[in-house]
C-alpha cells in the first residue's frame, strides 16, 4: 500500500513519504522500548532493592524523551507531507487530464474525475497526516516488544506471538470487507453527484416539458443507493473493528492464563508476572489504534487505486520524431472509427484543400460531427490516417497541431469570467487592441454595448448570462483572435433570431476567409457556397462534388436538397377563408 502511495505521489513527494515512513519506524521502535523498560522497572519495584527502579526510570525517561522528539518531528513532517501531496496530486492529475484524448471525457468520467479531485485527494492526503502512524506503529511496536520479550520469557513471548497470525487474518478480512463496501459507496456517491448535476442542468427542459418525476425519480434512487451503501459501510467497519478487538483481547487472555499458570507452578515469580502483564496490556494498544483507523485506511487505499488507474490511462501518443506539416490541407485517408463497439465511420477519404470550404452534410447520426472530432484529434482513428499538410496528425506534437486549428462547435462553453477574458483565451498574449478588433469582427462589441461593463461584463458559469447566439459570437471572436489556418465549424442547427443569425454569418465570413474550412453545414446558403460537399450516409461518403454537380447527379444529395429546400420554404400564411389567428396553418410557397 505504501509503495502504491509512493507511486501515485511521484518521485519528489514519494521521497518525502519514504523518509516519513522511516522516521515512523524509528519512532515505533522507541515506543516499543518504552514499553519494554516497564518490565525491569516493575520488576525492580517489587524486588529486594526497589531503589534500582530509579535507574530504569532514568532510562525510561531518556527513551520517552527520544520518542517525544521523534513524534513531534513525524507529526510535523506528516502534515507537511500531506500539504505537499495535495499540491503534487493536483499537479499530476491536472497534467494527466490535459494529456488524455478529449473523447475520454464523457458524463461519467467527468463525475469520477470531479470526485477524485475533491474527496479523493483529501482521502489520499490523510495517509501521511493521520493514517501512516497507527499503521506503522501497529506493526513495528508489537514486533519490537515481542522480540525482546523472548529475552525475558520465551513462553509468554511465544503465547503473544501465537495470536499474531489470527490477528493478521482478522485484519485482512475486515479490511477486505470495508474495501468492498467503500467501493460501492464511492460508485453510488459518483452516481448521486452525476444525477444531481443532471437534475440541476435539466431544469429548463423539465419545466418546459414537465415529466420531472422521471428525472427526480432517478435522483431519488441514486440518493437512496448512496444512503444504503453508506449504512453498509458503517456496518462493515463496525463488524471488522469488533472482530479485530475480540482477537486482540483473546491474545491478552491467552497470555494472562499462561502467566497465571506459570506463576502458580512457581516457574516465574509474581513481580515478573506483573511486569510481563503490564507489558502485554501496553503492547496491544498500537494494534487497537490501527483497528480504529482501518476503515479510513481502506477508503484512502481505494482512492489511491482509482488515482493510479487515472494516471495510468493512456494519453494521446506523442510522436518520438515529430514532423512538420507542409501546408494546411486536411486529408482523411480510409478512416475507420467507432465509439466502443458502435461503428461510425467506414473508409472515409477526402481532402479539404487550403483556402477552400468543405461542407459535410447528411442525415443526423451519419457521423458528421465525428469527422470534425477526428480532425481535431479528440480521438485517433481505428484504421486509416488523418493528415495535415501530408503528415499523419499522430506525427505532429498535439499542442502544435491544436495551435493550428480553431474549433467552433454548437455547444459553446464559456468560462466564468468577462467577455474579454473569454475572447483572450484564443490567444492569451494578445493585446487589448487585438481583443477589441476580434470582438468587433465577430460583432461581440454590439453585445458588449448593451451591458453595463461592456467587454468586462461577466458571462456567468458556462456563459449562462448570454443567449445561445451571443455565446456563439463570443466563441467565434475567440477563434478569430486565435487566427489559425484550419477552421472546424459545426453550424448551429437551432433557429436563431434574425439579428443573431446575420451577425453570426458575418462573423463566420471573417473567421473562414482564406482558411482550410471544414464545416458541418445546415444552412442552405452555406452548403450551396461550399467548394466541395461531402454527402455522408451511415458513416460512408455516398456522394461528393460541388452543389451544381451533385444536383445534376440527381442522387441522394439532390433528394436531400429538395427536401431541405421545401422545408425552408414553409412559412406561416393566413388562410384567406378564415380570419382568426387560430386558423393559421403551415403552407409552402407553392401552396402544398
Ligand atoms: P452527426 O453529427 O452526423 O449527427 P455524430 O458524429 O454526432 O453524427 O454521431 C454519429 C454516431 O455516433 C451516432 O450514432 C451517435 O449516437 C454516436 N456517438 C456520437 N458521439 C458518441 C460518443 N461520445 N459515444 C458513443 N457514441 C457516440
PDB file of N, CA, C and O in Angstrom, residues 170 238-252 287-289 291-292:
ATOM      1  N   UNK A 170      -7.598 -11.601  10.752  1.00  0.00           N
ATOM      2  CA  UNK A 170      -8.807 -10.817  11.053  1.00  0.00           C
ATOM      3  C   UNK A 170      -8.700  -9.424  10.435  1.00  0.00           C
ATOM      4  O   UNK A 170      -9.668  -8.886   9.892  1.00  0.00           O
ATOM      5  N   UNK A 238     -17.792  -1.389  11.571  1.00  0.00           N
ATOM      6  CA  UNK A 238     -18.017  -1.748  12.975  1.00  0.00           C
ATOM      7  C   UNK A 238     -17.772  -3.238  13.195  1.00  0.00           C
ATOM      8  O   UNK A 238     -17.144  -3.639  14.181  1.00  0.00           O
ATOM      9  N   UNK A 239     -18.222  -4.058  12.217  1.00  0.00           N
ATOM     10  CA  UNK A 239     -18.054  -5.512  12.335  1.00  0.00           C
ATOM     11  C   UNK A 239     -16.577  -5.886  12.336  1.00  0.00           C
ATOM     12  O   UNK A 239     -16.097  -6.657  13.185  1.00  0.00           O
ATOM     13  N   UNK A 240     -15.839  -5.307  11.390  1.00  0.00           N
ATOM     14  CA  UNK A 240     -14.407  -5.596  11.272  1.00  0.00           C
ATOM     15  C   UNK A 240     -13.661  -5.171  12.529  1.00  0.00           C
ATOM     16  O   UNK A 240     -12.827  -5.913  13.059  1.00  0.00           O
ATOM     17  N   UNK A 241     -13.998  -3.964  13.022  1.00  0.00           N
ATOM     18  CA  UNK A 241     -13.328  -3.438  14.212  1.00  0.00           C
ATOM     19  C   UNK A 241     -13.599  -4.341  15.425  1.00  0.00           C
ATOM     20  O   UNK A 241     -12.680  -4.693  16.173  1.00  0.00           O
ATOM     21  N   UNK A 242     -14.877  -4.755  15.578  1.00  0.00           N
ATOM     22  CA  UNK A 242     -15.239  -5.604  16.730  1.00  0.00           C
ATOM     23  C   UNK A 242     -14.481  -6.924  16.659  1.00  0.00           C
ATOM     24  O   UNK A 242     -13.945  -7.389  17.681  1.00  0.00           O
ATOM     25  N   UNK A 243     -14.420  -7.529  15.458  1.00  0.00           N
ATOM     26  CA  UNK A 243     -13.746  -8.818  15.317  1.00  0.00           C
ATOM     27  C   UNK A 243     -12.270  -8.686  15.675  1.00  0.00           C
ATOM     28  O   UNK A 243     -11.696  -9.536  16.370  1.00  0.00           O
ATOM     29  N   UNK A 244     -11.671  -7.590  15.223  1.00  0.00           N
ATOM     30  CA  UNK A 244     -10.247  -7.392  15.476  1.00  0.00           C
ATOM     31  C   UNK A 244      -9.986  -7.189  16.973  1.00  0.00           C
ATOM     32  O   UNK A 244      -9.071  -7.799  17.548  1.00  0.00           O
ATOM     33  N   UNK A 245     -10.818  -6.354  17.599  1.00  0.00           N
ATOM     34  CA  UNK A 245     -10.657  -6.103  19.039  1.00  0.00           C
ATOM     35  C   UNK A 245     -10.811  -7.415  19.820  1.00  0.00           C
ATOM     36  O   UNK A 245     -10.060  -7.693  20.752  1.00  0.00           O
ATOM     37  N   UNK A 246     -11.767  -8.236  19.362  1.00  0.00           N
ATOM     38  CA  UNK A 246     -12.013  -9.528  20.019  1.00  0.00           C
ATOM     39  C   UNK A 246     -10.754 -10.404  19.980  1.00  0.00           C
ATOM     40  O   UNK A 246     -10.355 -11.006  20.976  1.00  0.00           O
ATOM     41  N   UNK A 247     -10.127 -10.437  18.811  1.00  0.00           N
ATOM     42  CA  UNK A 247      -8.927 -11.269  18.655  1.00  0.00           C
ATOM     43  C   UNK A 247      -7.797 -10.752  19.540  1.00  0.00           C
ATOM     44  O   UNK A 247      -7.076 -11.529  20.184  1.00  0.00           O
ATOM     45  N   UNK A 248      -7.656  -9.427  19.610  1.00  0.00           N
ATOM     46  CA  UNK A 248      -6.591  -8.840  20.431  1.00  0.00           C
ATOM     47  C   UNK A 248      -6.827  -9.172  21.914  1.00  0.00           C
ATOM     48  O   UNK A 248      -5.902  -9.554  22.653  1.00  0.00           O
ATOM     49  N   UNK A 249      -8.114  -9.042  22.308  1.00  0.00           N
ATOM     50  CA  UNK A 249      -8.424  -9.352  23.705  1.00  0.00           C
ATOM     51  C   UNK A 249      -8.163 -10.836  23.991  1.00  0.00           C
ATOM     52  O   UNK A 249      -7.726 -11.213  25.067  1.00  0.00           O
ATOM     53  N   UNK A 250      -8.420 -11.653  22.969  1.00  0.00           N
ATOM     54  CA  UNK A 250      -8.177 -13.093  23.099  1.00  0.00           C
ATOM     55  C   UNK A 250      -6.679 -13.343  23.346  1.00  0.00           C
ATOM     56  O   UNK A 250      -6.291 -14.144  24.206  1.00  0.00           O
ATOM     57  N   UNK A 251      -5.852 -12.614  22.612  1.00  0.00           N
ATOM     58  CA  UNK A 251      -4.402 -12.757  22.766  1.00  0.00           C
ATOM     59  C   UNK A 251      -3.995 -12.424  24.196  1.00  0.00           C
ATOM     60  O   UNK A 251      -3.199 -13.133  24.829  1.00  0.00           O
ATOM     61  N   UNK A 252      -4.583 -11.329  24.713  1.00  0.00           N
ATOM     62  CA  UNK A 252      -4.273 -10.918  26.088  1.00  0.00           C
ATOM     63  C   UNK A 252      -4.678 -11.987  27.093  1.00  0.00           C
ATOM     64  O   UNK A 252      -3.942 -12.306  28.025  1.00  0.00           O
ATOM     65  N   UNK A 287      -2.087  -1.889  18.264  1.00  0.00           N
ATOM     66  CA  UNK A 287      -2.933  -2.721  17.403  1.00  0.00           C
ATOM     67  C   UNK A 287      -4.367  -2.192  17.400  1.00  0.00           C
ATOM     68  O   UNK A 287      -5.019  -2.105  16.355  1.00  0.00           O
ATOM     69  N   UNK A 288      -4.867  -1.822  18.567  1.00  0.00           N
ATOM     70  CA  UNK A 288      -6.220  -1.284  18.643  1.00  0.00           C
ATOM     71  C   UNK A 288      -6.317   0.057  17.900  1.00  0.00           C
ATOM     72  O   UNK A 288      -7.311   0.347  17.251  1.00  0.00           O
ATOM     73  N   UNK A 289      -5.238   0.828  17.980  1.00  0.00           N
ATOM     74  CA  UNK A 289      -5.197   2.111  17.255  1.00  0.00           C
ATOM     75  C   UNK A 289      -5.332   1.884  15.759  1.00  0.00           C
ATOM     76  O   UNK A 289      -6.058   2.606  15.063  1.00  0.00           O
ATOM     77  N   UNK A 291      -6.723  -0.698  14.339  1.00  0.00           N
ATOM     78  CA  UNK A 291      -8.066  -1.205  14.031  1.00  0.00           C
ATOM     79  C   UNK A 291      -9.055  -0.050  13.895  1.00  0.00           C
ATOM     80  O   UNK A 291      -9.936  -0.061  13.051  1.00  0.00           O
ATOM     81  N   UNK A 292      -8.869   0.977  14.725  1.00  0.00           N
ATOM     82  CA  UNK A 292      -9.793   2.107  14.684  1.00  0.00           C
ATOM     83  C   UNK A 292      -9.724   2.870  13.362  1.00  0.00           C
ATOM     84  O   UNK A 292     -10.722   3.416  12.911  1.00  0.00           O
TER      85      UNK A 292
END
